[in-house]
mmCIF file with all atom_site columns, N, CA and C in Angstrom:
data_model
loop_
_atom_site.group_PDB
_atom_site.id
_atom_site.type_symbol
_atom_site.label_atom_id
_atom_site.label_alt_id
_atom_site.label_comp_id
_atom_site.label_asym_id
_atom_site.label_entity_id
_atom_site.label_seq_id
_atom_site.pdbx_PDB_ins_code
_atom_site.Cartn_x
_atom_site.Cartn_y
_atom_site.Cartn_z
_atom_site.occupancy
_atom_site.B_iso_or_equiv
_atom_site.pdbx_formal_charge
_atom_site.auth_seq_id
_atom_site.auth_comp_id
_atom_site.auth_asym_id
_atom_site.auth_atom_id
_atom_site.pdbx_PDB_model_num
ATOM 1   N N  . MET Z 1 1  ? 13.589 90.236  -100.735 1.00 46.00 ? 13 MET Z N  1
ATOM 2   C CA . MET Z 1 1  ? 14.976 90.024  -100.478 1.00 46.00 ? 13 MET Z CA 1
ATOM 3   C C  . MET Z 1 1  ? 15.603 91.172  -99.678  1.00 46.00 ? 13 MET Z C  1
ATOM 4   N N  . GLU Z 1 2  ? 15.205 92.420  -100.005 1.00 51.00 ? 14 GLU Z N  1
ATOM 5   C CA . GLU Z 1 2  ? 15.755 93.564  -99.276  1.00 51.00 ? 14 GLU Z CA 1
ATOM 6   C C  . GLU Z 1 2  ? 15.334 93.522  -97.809  1.00 51.00 ? 14 GLU Z C  1
ATOM 7   N N  . ARG Z 1 3  ? 14.130 93.078  -97.556  1.00 52.00 ? 15 ARG Z N  1
ATOM 8   C CA . ARG Z 1 3  ? 13.652 92.968  -96.170  1.00 52.00 ? 15 ARG Z CA 1
ATOM 9   C C  . ARG Z 1 3  ? 14.490 91.958  -95.417  1.00 52.00 ? 15 ARG Z C  1
ATOM 10  N N  . THR Z 1 4  ? 14.782 90.808  -96.083  1.00 51.00 ? 16 THR Z N  1
ATOM 11  C CA . THR Z 1 4  ? 15.569 89.750  -95.446  1.00 51.00 ? 16 THR Z CA 1
ATOM 12  C C  . THR Z 1 4  ? 16.971 90.263  -95.130  1.00 51.00 ? 16 THR Z C  1
ATOM 13  N N  . LEU Z 1 5  ? 17.545 91.082  -96.018  1.00 56.00 ? 17 LEU Z N  1
ATOM 14  C CA . LEU Z 1 5  ? 18.907 91.617  -95.800  1.00 56.00 ? 17 LEU Z CA 1
ATOM 15  C C  . LEU Z 1 5  ? 18.934 92.821  -94.881  1.00 56.00 ? 17 LEU Z C  1
ATOM 16  N N  . GLY Z 1 6  ? 17.771 93.366  -94.548  1.00 63.00 ? 18 GLY Z N  1
ATOM 17  C CA . GLY Z 1 6  ? 17.742 94.524  -93.692  1.00 63.00 ? 18 GLY Z CA 1
ATOM 18  C C  . GLY Z 1 6  ? 17.945 95.832  -94.437  1.00 63.00 ? 18 GLY Z C  1
ATOM 19  N N  . LEU Z 1 7  ? 17.708 95.844  -95.726  1.00 75.00 ? 19 LEU Z N  1
ATOM 20  C CA . LEU Z 1 7  ? 17.923 97.061  -96.520  1.00 75.00 ? 19 LEU Z CA 1
ATOM 21  C C  . LEU Z 1 7  ? 16.689 97.910  -96.701  1.00 75.00 ? 19 LEU Z C  1
ATOM 22  N N  . GLU Z 1 8  ? 15.524 97.468  -96.177  1.00 78.00 ? 20 GLU Z N  1
ATOM 23  C CA . GLU Z 1 8  ? 14.293 98.212  -96.367  1.00 78.00 ? 20 GLU Z CA 1
ATOM 24  C C  . GLU Z 1 8  ? 14.289 99.555  -95.668  1.00 78.00 ? 20 GLU Z C  1
ATOM 25  N N  . GLU Z 1 9  ? 15.173 99.720  -94.691  1.00 84.00 ? 21 GLU Z N  1
ATOM 26  C CA . GLU Z 1 9  ? 15.251 101.022 -93.980  1.00 84.00 ? 21 GLU Z CA 1
ATOM 27  C C  . GLU Z 1 9  ? 15.998 102.081 -94.783  1.00 84.00 ? 21 GLU Z C  1
ATOM 28  N N  . LEU Z 1 10 ? 16.664 101.700 -95.833  1.00 89.00 ? 22 LEU Z N  1
ATOM 29  C CA . LEU Z 1 10 ? 17.447 102.641 -96.622  1.00 89.00 ? 22 LEU Z CA 1
ATOM 30  C C  . LEU Z 1 10 ? 16.568 103.362 -97.664  1.00 89.00 ? 22 LEU Z C  1
ATOM 31  N N  . SER Z 1 11 ? 16.946 104.585 -97.965  1.00 92.00 ? 23 SER Z N  1
ATOM 32  C CA . SER Z 1 11 ? 16.256 105.332 -99.032  1.00 92.00 ? 23 SER Z CA 1
ATOM 33  C C  . SER Z 1 11 ? 16.669 104.711 -100.373 1.00 92.00 ? 23 SER Z C  1
ATOM 34  N N  . PRO Z 1 12 ? 15.936 105.017 -101.434 1.00 92.00 ? 24 PRO Z N  1
ATOM 35  C CA . PRO Z 1 12 ? 16.314 104.472 -102.746 1.00 92.00 ? 24 PRO Z CA 1
ATOM 36  C C  . PRO Z 1 12 ? 17.743 104.848 -103.162 1.00 92.00 ? 24 PRO Z C  1
ATOM 37  N N  . VAL Z 1 13 ? 18.162 106.087 -102.891 1.00 95.00 ? 25 VAL Z N  1
ATOM 38  C CA . VAL Z 1 13 ? 19.505 106.518 -103.240 1.00 95.00 ? 25 VAL Z CA 1
ATOM 39  C C  . VAL Z 1 13 ? 20.549 105.753 -102.426 1.00 95.00 ? 25 VAL Z C  1
ATOM 40  N N  . GLU Z 1 14 ? 20.301 105.605 -101.116 1.00 94.00 ? 26 GLU Z N  1
ATOM 41  C CA . GLU Z 1 14 ? 21.221 104.855 -100.256 1.00 94.00 ? 26 GLU Z CA 1
ATOM 42  C C  . GLU Z 1 14 ? 21.335 103.419 -100.760 1.00 94.00 ? 26 GLU Z C  1
ATOM 43  N N  . ARG Z 1 15 ? 20.201 102.831 -101.107 1.00 92.00 ? 27 ARG Z N  1
ATOM 44  C CA . ARG Z 1 15 ? 20.185 101.465 -101.577 1.00 92.00 ? 27 ARG Z CA 1
ATOM 45  C C  . ARG Z 1 15 ? 21.008 101.312 -102.881 1.00 92.00 ? 27 ARG Z C  1
ATOM 46  N N  . ASP Z 1 16 ? 20.830 102.275 -103.804 1.00 94.00 ? 28 ASP Z N  1
ATOM 47  C CA . ASP Z 1 16 ? 21.587 102.228 -105.057 1.00 94.00 ? 28 ASP Z CA 1
ATOM 48  C C  . ASP Z 1 16 ? 23.076 102.364 -104.807 1.00 94.00 ? 28 ASP Z C  1
ATOM 49  N N  . ILE Z 1 17 ? 23.469 103.253 -103.907 1.00 95.00 ? 29 ILE Z N  1
ATOM 50  C CA . ILE Z 1 17 ? 24.873 103.430 -103.574 1.00 95.00 ? 29 ILE Z CA 1
ATOM 51  C C  . ILE Z 1 17 ? 25.434 102.149 -102.935 1.00 95.00 ? 29 ILE Z C  1
ATOM 52  N N  . TYR Z 1 18 ? 24.652 101.560 -102.049 1.00 92.00 ? 30 TYR Z N  1
ATOM 53  C CA . TYR Z 1 18 ? 25.100 100.327 -101.400 1.00 92.00 ? 30 TYR Z CA 1
ATOM 54  C C  . TYR Z 1 18 ? 25.282 99.209  -102.434 1.00 92.00 ? 30 TYR Z C  1
ATOM 55  N N  . TYR Z 1 19 ? 24.305 99.041  -103.333 1.00 91.00 ? 31 TYR Z N  1
ATOM 56  C CA . TYR Z 1 19 ? 24.418 98.016  -104.351 1.00 91.00 ? 31 TYR Z CA 1
ATOM 57  C C  . TYR Z 1 19 ? 25.633 98.245  -105.264 1.00 91.00 ? 31 TYR Z C  1
ATOM 58  N N  . ALA Z 1 20 ? 25.849 99.515  -105.646 1.00 94.00 ? 32 ALA Z N  1
ATOM 59  C CA . ALA Z 1 20 ? 27.033 99.854  -106.443 1.00 94.00 ? 32 ALA Z CA 1
ATOM 60  C C  . ALA Z 1 20 ? 28.316 99.538  -105.726 1.00 94.00 ? 32 ALA Z C  1
ATOM 61  N N  . ALA Z 1 21 ? 28.363 99.850  -104.425 1.00 93.00 ? 33 ALA Z N  1
ATOM 62  C CA . ALA Z 1 21 ? 29.563 99.589  -103.616 1.00 93.00 ? 33 ALA Z CA 1
ATOM 63  C C  . ALA Z 1 21 ? 29.794 98.087  -103.516 1.00 93.00 ? 33 ALA Z C  1
ATOM 64  N N  . GLU Z 1 22 ? 28.712 97.318  -103.310 1.00 90.00 ? 34 GLU Z N  1
ATOM 65  C CA . GLU Z 1 22 ? 28.821 95.855  -103.261 1.00 90.00 ? 34 GLU Z CA 1
ATOM 66  C C  . GLU Z 1 22 ? 29.419 95.289  -104.527 1.00 90.00 ? 34 GLU Z C  1
ATOM 67  N N  . GLU Z 1 23 ? 28.900 95.797  -105.649 1.00 91.00 ? 35 GLU Z N  1
ATOM 68  C CA . GLU Z 1 23 ? 29.369 95.303  -106.965 1.00 91.00 ? 35 GLU Z CA 1
ATOM 69  C C  . GLU Z 1 23 ? 30.837 95.671  -107.187 1.00 91.00 ? 35 GLU Z C  1
ATOM 70  N N  . LEU Z 1 24 ? 31.203 96.888  -106.866 1.00 91.00 ? 36 LEU Z N  1
ATOM 71  C CA . LEU Z 1 24 ? 32.601 97.316  -107.058 1.00 91.00 ? 36 LEU Z CA 1
ATOM 72  C C  . LEU Z 1 24 ? 33.550 96.646  -106.074 1.00 91.00 ? 36 LEU Z C  1
ATOM 73  N N  . SER Z 1 25 ? 33.099 96.299  -104.911 1.00 88.00 ? 37 SER Z N  1
ATOM 74  C CA . SER Z 1 25 ? 33.997 95.705  -103.904 1.00 88.00 ? 37 SER Z CA 1
ATOM 75  C C  . SER Z 1 25 ? 34.362 94.260  -104.235 1.00 88.00 ? 37 SER Z C  1
ATOM 76  N N  . LYS Z 1 26 ? 33.632 93.627  -105.139 1.00 80.00 ? 38 LYS Z N  1
ATOM 77  C CA . LYS Z 1 26 ? 33.957 92.266  -105.516 1.00 80.00 ? 38 LYS Z CA 1
ATOM 78  C C  . LYS Z 1 26 ? 35.273 92.205  -106.290 1.00 80.00 ? 38 LYS Z C  1
ATOM 79  N N  . ASN Z 1 27 ? 35.601 93.294  -106.967 1.00 63.00 ? 39 ASN Z N  1
ATOM 80  C CA . ASN Z 1 27 ? 36.880 93.357  -107.707 1.00 63.00 ? 39 ASN Z CA 1
ATOM 81  C C  . ASN Z 1 27 ? 38.027 93.711  -106.809 1.00 63.00 ? 39 ASN Z C  1
ATOM 82  N N  . ASP Z 1 28 ? 37.760 94.509  -105.790 1.00 66.00 ? 40 ASP Z N  1
ATOM 83  C CA . ASP Z 1 28 ? 38.791 94.989  -104.890 1.00 66.00 ? 40 ASP Z CA 1
ATOM 84  C C  . ASP Z 1 28 ? 38.167 95.124  -103.512 1.00 66.00 ? 40 ASP Z C  1
ATOM 85  N N  . GLN Z 1 29 ? 38.948 95.106  -102.483 1.00 79.00 ? 41 GLN Z N  1
ATOM 86  C CA . GLN Z 1 29 ? 38.334 95.198  -101.136 1.00 79.00 ? 41 GLN Z CA 1
ATOM 87  C C  . GLN Z 1 29 ? 37.816 96.605  -100.848 1.00 79.00 ? 41 GLN Z C  1
ATOM 88  N N  . GLU Z 1 30 ? 38.501 97.618  -101.310 1.00 86.00 ? 42 GLU Z N  1
ATOM 89  C CA . GLU Z 1 30 ? 38.107 98.993  -101.056 1.00 86.00 ? 42 GLU Z CA 1
ATOM 90  C C  . GLU Z 1 30 ? 37.298 99.525  -102.247 1.00 86.00 ? 42 GLU Z C  1
ATOM 91  N N  . VAL Z 1 31 ? 36.394 100.428 -101.944 1.00 90.00 ? 43 VAL Z N  1
ATOM 92  C CA . VAL Z 1 31 ? 35.605 101.088 -102.977 1.00 90.00 ? 43 VAL Z CA 1
ATOM 93  C C  . VAL Z 1 31 ? 35.956 102.570 -102.936 1.00 90.00 ? 43 VAL Z C  1
ATOM 94  N N  . ARG Z 1 32 ? 36.266 103.120 -104.102 1.00 90.00 ? 44 ARG Z N  1
ATOM 95  C CA . ARG Z 1 32 ? 36.608 104.551 -104.158 1.00 90.00 ? 44 ARG Z CA 1
ATOM 96  C C  . ARG Z 1 32 ? 35.417 105.381 -104.478 1.00 90.00 ? 44 ARG Z C  1
ATOM 97  N N  . THR Z 1 33 ? 35.341 106.560 -103.916 1.00 92.00 ? 45 THR Z N  1
ATOM 98  C CA . THR Z 1 33 ? 34.234 107.492 -104.159 1.00 92.00 ? 45 THR Z CA 1
ATOM 99  C C  . THR Z 1 33 ? 34.057 107.740 -105.637 1.00 92.00 ? 45 THR Z C  1
ATOM 100 N N  . PHE Z 1 34 ? 35.175 107.933 -106.357 1.00 91.00 ? 46 PHE Z N  1
ATOM 101 C CA . PHE Z 1 34 ? 35.122 108.204 -107.797 1.00 91.00 ? 46 PHE Z CA 1
ATOM 102 C C  . PHE Z 1 34 ? 34.421 107.043 -108.532 1.00 91.00 ? 46 PHE Z C  1
ATOM 103 N N  . GLY Z 1 35 ? 34.724 105.827 -108.164 1.00 90.00 ? 47 GLY Z N  1
ATOM 104 C CA . GLY Z 1 35 ? 34.108 104.672 -108.788 1.00 90.00 ? 47 GLY Z CA 1
ATOM 105 C C  . GLY Z 1 35 ? 32.608 104.617 -108.505 1.00 90.00 ? 47 GLY Z C  1
ATOM 106 N N  . LEU Z 1 36 ? 32.221 104.996 -107.302 1.00 93.00 ? 48 LEU Z N  1
ATOM 107 C CA . LEU Z 1 36 ? 30.806 105.004 -106.955 1.00 93.00 ? 48 LEU Z CA 1
ATOM 108 C C  . LEU Z 1 36 ? 30.026 106.070 -107.738 1.00 93.00 ? 48 LEU Z C  1
ATOM 109 N N  . ILE Z 1 37 ? 30.603 107.256 -107.817 1.00 93.00 ? 49 ILE Z N  1
ATOM 110 C CA . ILE Z 1 37 ? 29.938 108.362 -108.534 1.00 93.00 ? 49 ILE Z CA 1
ATOM 111 C C  . ILE Z 1 37 ? 29.740 107.997 -110.010 1.00 93.00 ? 49 ILE Z C  1
ATOM 112 N N  . GLU Z 1 38 ? 30.708 107.304 -110.596 1.00 93.00 ? 50 GLU Z N  1
ATOM 113 C CA . GLU Z 1 38 ? 30.640 106.937 -112.008 1.00 93.00 ? 50 GLU Z CA 1
ATOM 114 C C  . GLU Z 1 38 ? 29.769 105.709 -112.282 1.00 93.00 ? 50 GLU Z C  1
ATOM 115 N N  . HIS Z 1 39 ? 29.376 104.992 -111.252 1.00 94.00 ? 51 HIS Z N  1
ATOM 116 C CA . HIS Z 1 39 ? 28.598 103.742 -111.456 1.00 94.00 ? 51 HIS Z CA 1
ATOM 117 C C  . HIS Z 1 39 ? 27.232 104.062 -112.076 1.00 94.00 ? 51 HIS Z C  1
ATOM 118 N N  . THR Z 1 40 ? 26.741 103.201 -112.932 1.00 94.00 ? 52 THR Z N  1
ATOM 119 C CA . THR Z 1 40 ? 25.490 103.430 -113.654 1.00 94.00 ? 52 THR Z CA 1
ATOM 120 C C  . THR Z 1 40 ? 24.292 103.562 -112.711 1.00 94.00 ? 52 THR Z C  1
ATOM 121 N N  . LEU Z 1 41 ? 24.301 102.909 -111.576 1.00 93.00 ? 53 LEU Z N  1
ATOM 122 C CA . LEU Z 1 41 ? 23.183 103.013 -110.639 1.00 93.00 ? 53 LEU Z CA 1
ATOM 123 C C  . LEU Z 1 41 ? 23.019 104.378 -110.039 1.00 93.00 ? 53 LEU Z C  1
ATOM 124 N N  . VAL Z 1 42 ? 24.091 105.154 -109.927 1.00 94.00 ? 54 VAL Z N  1
ATOM 125 C CA . VAL Z 1 42 ? 24.015 106.456 -109.253 1.00 94.00 ? 54 VAL Z CA 1
ATOM 126 C C  . VAL Z 1 42 ? 24.438 107.617 -110.133 1.00 94.00 ? 54 VAL Z C  1
ATOM 127 N N  . GLN Z 1 43 ? 24.585 107.402 -111.431 1.00 92.00 ? 55 GLN Z N  1
ATOM 128 C CA . GLN Z 1 43 ? 25.025 108.512 -112.310 1.00 92.00 ? 55 GLN Z CA 1
ATOM 129 C C  . GLN Z 1 43 ? 24.029 109.651 -112.339 1.00 92.00 ? 55 GLN Z C  1
ATOM 130 N N  . SER Z 1 44 ? 22.742 109.359 -112.180 1.00 94.00 ? 56 SER Z N  1
ATOM 131 C CA . SER Z 1 44 ? 21.721 110.395 -112.264 1.00 94.00 ? 56 SER Z CA 1
ATOM 132 C C  . SER Z 1 44 ? 21.498 111.142 -110.935 1.00 94.00 ? 56 SER Z C  1
ATOM 133 N N  . VAL Z 1 45 ? 22.167 110.719 -109.883 1.00 95.00 ? 57 VAL Z N  1
ATOM 134 C CA . VAL Z 1 45 ? 22.029 111.353 -108.564 1.00 95.00 ? 57 VAL Z CA 1
ATOM 135 C C  . VAL Z 1 45 ? 22.926 112.571 -108.503 1.00 95.00 ? 57 VAL Z C  1
ATOM 136 N N  . SER Z 1 46 ? 22.382 113.688 -107.966 1.00 96.00 ? 58 SER Z N  1
ATOM 137 C CA . SER Z 1 46 ? 23.162 114.895 -107.845 1.00 96.00 ? 58 SER Z CA 1
ATOM 138 C C  . SER Z 1 46 ? 24.281 114.686 -106.810 1.00 96.00 ? 58 SER Z C  1
ATOM 139 N N  . ARG Z 1 47 ? 25.345 115.439 -106.939 1.00 95.00 ? 59 ARG Z N  1
ATOM 140 C CA . ARG Z 1 47 ? 26.498 115.280 -106.029 1.00 95.00 ? 59 ARG Z CA 1
ATOM 141 C C  . ARG Z 1 47 ? 26.131 115.508 -104.566 1.00 95.00 ? 59 ARG Z C  1
ATOM 142 N N  . PRO Z 1 48 ? 25.373 116.577 -104.237 1.00 96.00 ? 60 PRO Z N  1
ATOM 143 C CA . PRO Z 1 48 ? 25.023 116.777 -102.815 1.00 96.00 ? 60 PRO Z CA 1
ATOM 144 C C  . PRO Z 1 48 ? 24.207 115.592 -102.274 1.00 96.00 ? 60 PRO Z C  1
ATOM 145 N N  . THR Z 1 49 ? 23.265 115.077 -103.053 1.00 96.00 ? 61 THR Z N  1
ATOM 146 C CA . THR Z 1 49 ? 22.432 113.965 -102.600 1.00 96.00 ? 61 THR Z CA 1
ATOM 147 C C  . THR Z 1 49 ? 23.315 112.730 -102.436 1.00 96.00 ? 61 THR Z C  1
ATOM 148 N N  . PHE Z 1 50 ? 24.230 112.506 -103.385 1.00 96.00 ? 62 PHE Z N  1
ATOM 149 C CA . PHE Z 1 50 ? 25.142 111.370 -103.301 1.00 96.00 ? 62 PHE Z CA 1
ATOM 150 C C  . PHE Z 1 50 ? 25.945 111.405 -102.002 1.00 96.00 ? 62 PHE Z C  1
ATOM 151 N N  . PHE Z 1 51 ? 26.529 112.550 -101.697 1.00 96.00 ? 63 PHE Z N  1
ATOM 152 C CA . PHE Z 1 51 ? 27.401 112.637 -100.510 1.00 96.00 ? 63 PHE Z CA 1
ATOM 153 C C  . PHE Z 1 51 ? 26.593 112.567 -99.213  1.00 96.00 ? 63 PHE Z C  1
ATOM 154 N N  . ARG Z 1 52 ? 25.357 113.095 -99.213  1.00 97.00 ? 64 ARG Z N  1
ATOM 155 C CA . ARG Z 1 52 ? 24.524 112.934 -98.025  1.00 97.00 ? 64 ARG Z CA 1
ATOM 156 C C  . ARG Z 1 52 ? 24.181 111.454 -97.797  1.00 97.00 ? 64 ARG Z C  1
ATOM 157 N N  . ALA Z 1 53 ? 23.842 110.767 -98.867  1.00 96.00 ? 65 ALA Z N  1
ATOM 158 C CA . ALA Z 1 53 ? 23.507 109.329 -98.749  1.00 96.00 ? 65 ALA Z CA 1
ATOM 159 C C  . ALA Z 1 53 ? 24.739 108.519 -98.339  1.00 96.00 ? 65 ALA Z C  1
ATOM 160 N N  . LEU Z 1 54 ? 25.906 108.859 -98.889  1.00 95.00 ? 66 LEU Z N  1
ATOM 161 C CA . LEU Z 1 54 ? 27.136 108.162 -98.526  1.00 95.00 ? 66 LEU Z CA 1
ATOM 162 C C  . LEU Z 1 54 ? 27.441 108.331 -97.070  1.00 95.00 ? 66 LEU Z C  1
ATOM 163 N N  . LYS Z 1 55 ? 27.307 109.557 -96.562  1.00 95.00 ? 67 LYS Z N  1
ATOM 164 C CA . LYS Z 1 55 ? 27.518 109.831 -95.160  1.00 95.00 ? 67 LYS Z CA 1
ATOM 165 C C  . LYS Z 1 55 ? 26.533 109.048 -94.268  1.00 95.00 ? 67 LYS Z C  1
ATOM 166 N N  . SER Z 1 56 ? 25.309 108.984 -94.718  1.00 95.00 ? 68 SER Z N  1
ATOM 167 C CA . SER Z 1 56 ? 24.270 108.239 -93.990  1.00 95.00 ? 68 SER Z CA 1
ATOM 168 C C  . SER Z 1 56 ? 24.610 106.744 -93.918  1.00 95.00 ? 68 SER Z C  1
ATOM 169 N N  . LEU Z 1 57 ? 25.091 106.181 -95.025  1.00 94.00 ? 69 LEU Z N  1
ATOM 170 C CA . LEU Z 1 57 ? 25.478 104.791 -95.052  1.00 94.00 ? 69 LEU Z CA 1
ATOM 171 C C  . LEU Z 1 57 ? 26.622 104.487 -94.085  1.00 94.00 ? 69 LEU Z C  1
ATOM 172 N N  . VAL Z 1 58 ? 27.554 105.436 -93.974  1.00 93.00 ? 70 VAL Z N  1
ATOM 173 C CA . VAL Z 1 58 ? 28.666 105.267 -93.015  1.00 93.00 ? 70 VAL Z CA 1
ATOM 174 C C  . VAL Z 1 58 ? 28.108 105.318 -91.594  1.00 93.00 ? 70 VAL Z C  1
ATOM 175 N N  . GLN Z 1 59 ? 27.216 106.252 -91.316  1.00 93.00 ? 71 GLN Z N  1
ATOM 176 C CA . GLN Z 1 59 ? 26.640 106.397 -89.987  1.00 93.00 ? 71 GLN Z CA 1
ATOM 177 C C  . GLN Z 1 59 ? 25.840 105.166 -89.592  1.00 93.00 ? 71 GLN Z C  1
ATOM 178 N N  . LYS Z 1 60 ? 25.157 104.545 -90.564  1.00 91.00 ? 72 LYS Z N  1
ATOM 179 C CA . LYS Z 1 60 ? 24.346 103.369 -90.299  1.00 91.00 ? 72 LYS Z CA 1
ATOM 180 C C  . LYS Z 1 60 ? 25.151 102.081 -90.263  1.00 91.00 ? 72 LYS Z C  1
ATOM 181 N N  . GLY Z 1 61 ? 26.437 102.146 -90.622  1.00 91.00 ? 73 GLY Z N  1
ATOM 182 C CA . GLY Z 1 61 ? 27.298 100.974 -90.554  1.00 91.00 ? 73 GLY Z CA 1
ATOM 183 C C  . GLY Z 1 61 ? 27.361 100.094 -91.773  1.00 91.00 ? 73 GLY Z C  1
ATOM 184 N N  . TYR Z 1 62 ? 26.729 100.534 -92.876  1.00 91.00 ? 74 TYR Z N  1
ATOM 185 C CA . TYR Z 1 62 ? 26.778 99.729  -94.102  1.00 91.00 ? 74 TYR Z CA 1
ATOM 186 C C  . TYR Z 1 62 ? 28.125 99.929  -94.835  1.00 91.00 ? 74 TYR Z C  1
ATOM 187 N N  . LEU Z 1 63 ? 28.759 101.066 -94.642  1.00 93.00 ? 75 LEU Z N  1
ATOM 188 C CA . LEU Z 1 63 ? 30.078 101.350 -95.195  1.00 93.00 ? 75 LEU Z CA 1
ATOM 189 C C  . LEU Z 1 63 ? 30.923 101.949 -94.079  1.00 93.00 ? 75 LEU Z C  1
ATOM 190 N N  . SER Z 1 64 ? 32.244 101.824 -94.219  1.00 91.00 ? 76 SER Z N  1
ATOM 191 C CA . SER Z 1 64 ? 33.150 102.510 -93.287  1.00 91.00 ? 76 SER Z CA 1
ATOM 192 C C  . SER Z 1 64 ? 34.328 103.008 -94.062  1.00 91.00 ? 76 SER Z C  1
ATOM 193 N N  . GLN Z 1 65 ? 34.929 104.094 -93.570  1.00 89.00 ? 77 GLN Z N  1
ATOM 194 C CA . GLN Z 1 65 ? 36.078 104.614 -94.250  1.00 89.00 ? 77 GLN Z CA 1
ATOM 195 C C  . GLN Z 1 65 ? 37.251 103.680 -94.044  1.00 89.00 ? 77 GLN Z C  1
ATOM 196 N N  . SER Z 1 66 ? 38.002 103.506 -95.103  1.00 83.00 ? 78 SER Z N  1
ATOM 197 C CA . SER Z 1 66 ? 39.166 102.618 -95.071  1.00 83.00 ? 78 SER Z CA 1
ATOM 198 C C  . SER Z 1 66 ? 40.256 103.279 -94.234  1.00 83.00 ? 78 SER Z C  1
ATOM 199 N N  . GLY Z 1 67 ? 40.941 102.479 -93.450  1.00 77.00 ? 79 GLY Z N  1
ATOM 200 C CA . GLY Z 1 67 ? 42.046 102.968 -92.646  1.00 77.00 ? 79 GLY Z CA 1
ATOM 201 C C  . GLY Z 1 67 ? 43.306 103.239 -93.423  1.00 77.00 ? 79 GLY Z C  1
ATOM 202 N N  . SER Z 1 68 ? 43.353 102.762 -94.639  1.00 67.00 ? 80 SER Z N  1
ATOM 203 C CA . SER Z 1 68 ? 44.572 102.880 -95.456  1.00 67.00 ? 80 SER Z CA 1
ATOM 204 C C  . SER Z 1 68 ? 44.680 104.218 -96.182  1.00 67.00 ? 80 SER Z C  1
ATOM 205 N N  . ALA Z 1 69 ? 43.631 105.027 -96.163  1.00 64.00 ? 81 ALA Z N  1
ATOM 206 C CA . ALA Z 1 69 ? 43.662 106.305 -96.876  1.00 64.00 ? 81 ALA Z CA 1
ATOM 207 C C  . ALA Z 1 69 ? 42.941 107.352 -96.028  1.00 64.00 ? 81 ALA Z C  1
ATOM 208 N N  . ASN Z 1 70 ? 43.272 108.633 -96.313  1.00 66.00 ? 82 ASN Z N  1
ATOM 209 C CA . ASN Z 1 70 ? 42.651 109.715 -95.566  1.00 66.00 ? 82 ASN Z CA 1
ATOM 210 C C  . ASN Z 1 70 ? 41.169 109.810 -95.839  1.00 66.00 ? 82 ASN Z C  1
ATOM 211 N N  . ARG Z 1 71 ? 40.769 109.720 -97.085  1.00 77.00 ? 83 ARG Z N  1
ATOM 212 C CA . ARG Z 1 71 ? 39.365 109.799 -97.452  1.00 77.00 ? 83 ARG Z CA 1
ATOM 213 C C  . ARG Z 1 71 ? 39.168 109.267 -98.854  1.00 77.00 ? 83 ARG Z C  1
ATOM 214 N N  . GLY Z 1 72 ? 37.912 109.072 -99.180  1.00 86.00 ? 84 GLY Z N  1
ATOM 215 C CA . GLY Z 1 72 ? 37.570 108.642 -100.525 1.00 86.00 ? 84 GLY Z CA 1
ATOM 216 C C  . GLY Z 1 72 ? 37.640 107.151 -100.779 1.00 86.00 ? 84 GLY Z C  1
ATOM 217 N N  . ARG Z 1 73 ? 37.908 106.382 -99.718  1.00 90.00 ? 85 ARG Z N  1
ATOM 218 C CA . ARG Z 1 73 ? 37.943 104.917 -99.854  1.00 90.00 ? 85 ARG Z CA 1
ATOM 219 C C  . ARG Z 1 73 ? 37.105 104.315 -98.742  1.00 90.00 ? 85 ARG Z C  1
ATOM 220 N N  . TYR Z 1 74 ? 36.274 103.347 -99.126  1.00 92.00 ? 86 TYR Z N  1
ATOM 221 C CA . TYR Z 1 74 ? 35.328 102.773 -98.196  1.00 92.00 ? 86 TYR Z CA 1
ATOM 222 C C  . TYR Z 1 74 ? 35.369 101.247 -98.247  1.00 92.00 ? 86 TYR Z C  1
ATOM 223 N N  . LEU Z 1 75 ? 35.021 100.661 -97.134  1.00 91.00 ? 87 LEU Z N  1
ATOM 224 C CA . LEU Z 1 75 ? 34.858 99.198  -97.047  1.00 91.00 ? 87 LEU Z CA 1
ATOM 225 C C  . LEU Z 1 75 ? 33.367 98.924  -96.918  1.00 91.00 ? 87 LEU Z C  1
ATOM 226 N N  . VAL Z 1 76 ? 32.893 97.872  -97.592  1.00 91.00 ? 88 VAL Z N  1
ATOM 227 C CA . VAL Z 1 76 ? 31.484 97.507  -97.573  1.00 91.00 ? 88 VAL Z CA 1
ATOM 228 C C  . VAL Z 1 76 ? 31.273 96.466  -96.507  1.00 91.00 ? 88 VAL Z C  1
ATOM 229 N N  . HIS Z 1 77 ? 30.222 96.642  -95.702  1.00 88.00 ? 89 HIS Z N  1
ATOM 230 C CA . HIS Z 1 77 ? 29.880 95.695  -94.645  1.00 88.00 ? 89 HIS Z CA 1
ATOM 231 C C  . HIS Z 1 77 ? 28.536 95.048  -94.938  1.00 88.00 ? 89 HIS Z C  1
ATOM 232 N N  . ALA Z 1 78 ? 28.417 93.798  -94.605  1.00 79.00 ? 90 ALA Z N  1
ATOM 233 C CA . ALA Z 1 78 ? 27.143 93.048  -94.819  1.00 79.00 ? 90 ALA Z CA 1
ATOM 234 C C  . ALA Z 1 78 ? 26.062 93.682  -93.965  1.00 79.00 ? 90 ALA Z C  1
ATOM 235 N N  . PRO Z 1 79 ? 24.843 93.752  -94.489  1.00 72.00 ? 91 PRO Z N  1
ATOM 236 C CA . PRO Z 1 79 ? 23.749 94.291  -93.718  1.00 72.00 ? 91 PRO Z CA 1
ATOM 237 C C  . PRO Z 1 79 ? 23.494 93.406  -92.462  1.00 72.00 ? 91 PRO Z C  1
ATOM 238 N N  . ARG Z 1 80 ? 23.030 94.079  -91.418  1.00 65.00 ? 92 ARG Z N  1
ATOM 239 C CA . ARG Z 1 80 ? 22.759 93.356  -90.171  1.00 65.00 ? 92 ARG Z CA 1
ATOM 240 C C  . ARG Z 1 80 ? 21.398 92.701  -90.205  1.00 65.00 ? 92 ARG Z C  1
#
């Protein structure tokens, strides 16, 4: 399924963050960094690793920063 969705290029941490963001975005359109850090899929990930993976997901186009806030809010995009 990950290959079909184009997620095989992501690292395990990136994949977990993306899945957590997908799950959280179903309740609301924006995903907050705080919500992602607290999610069970990424609780065991160190903060530096989390933020490196989050930045990578933004660079790869899987997430983008929300225009409604300065920082800490992201929009989830479907994999290409």
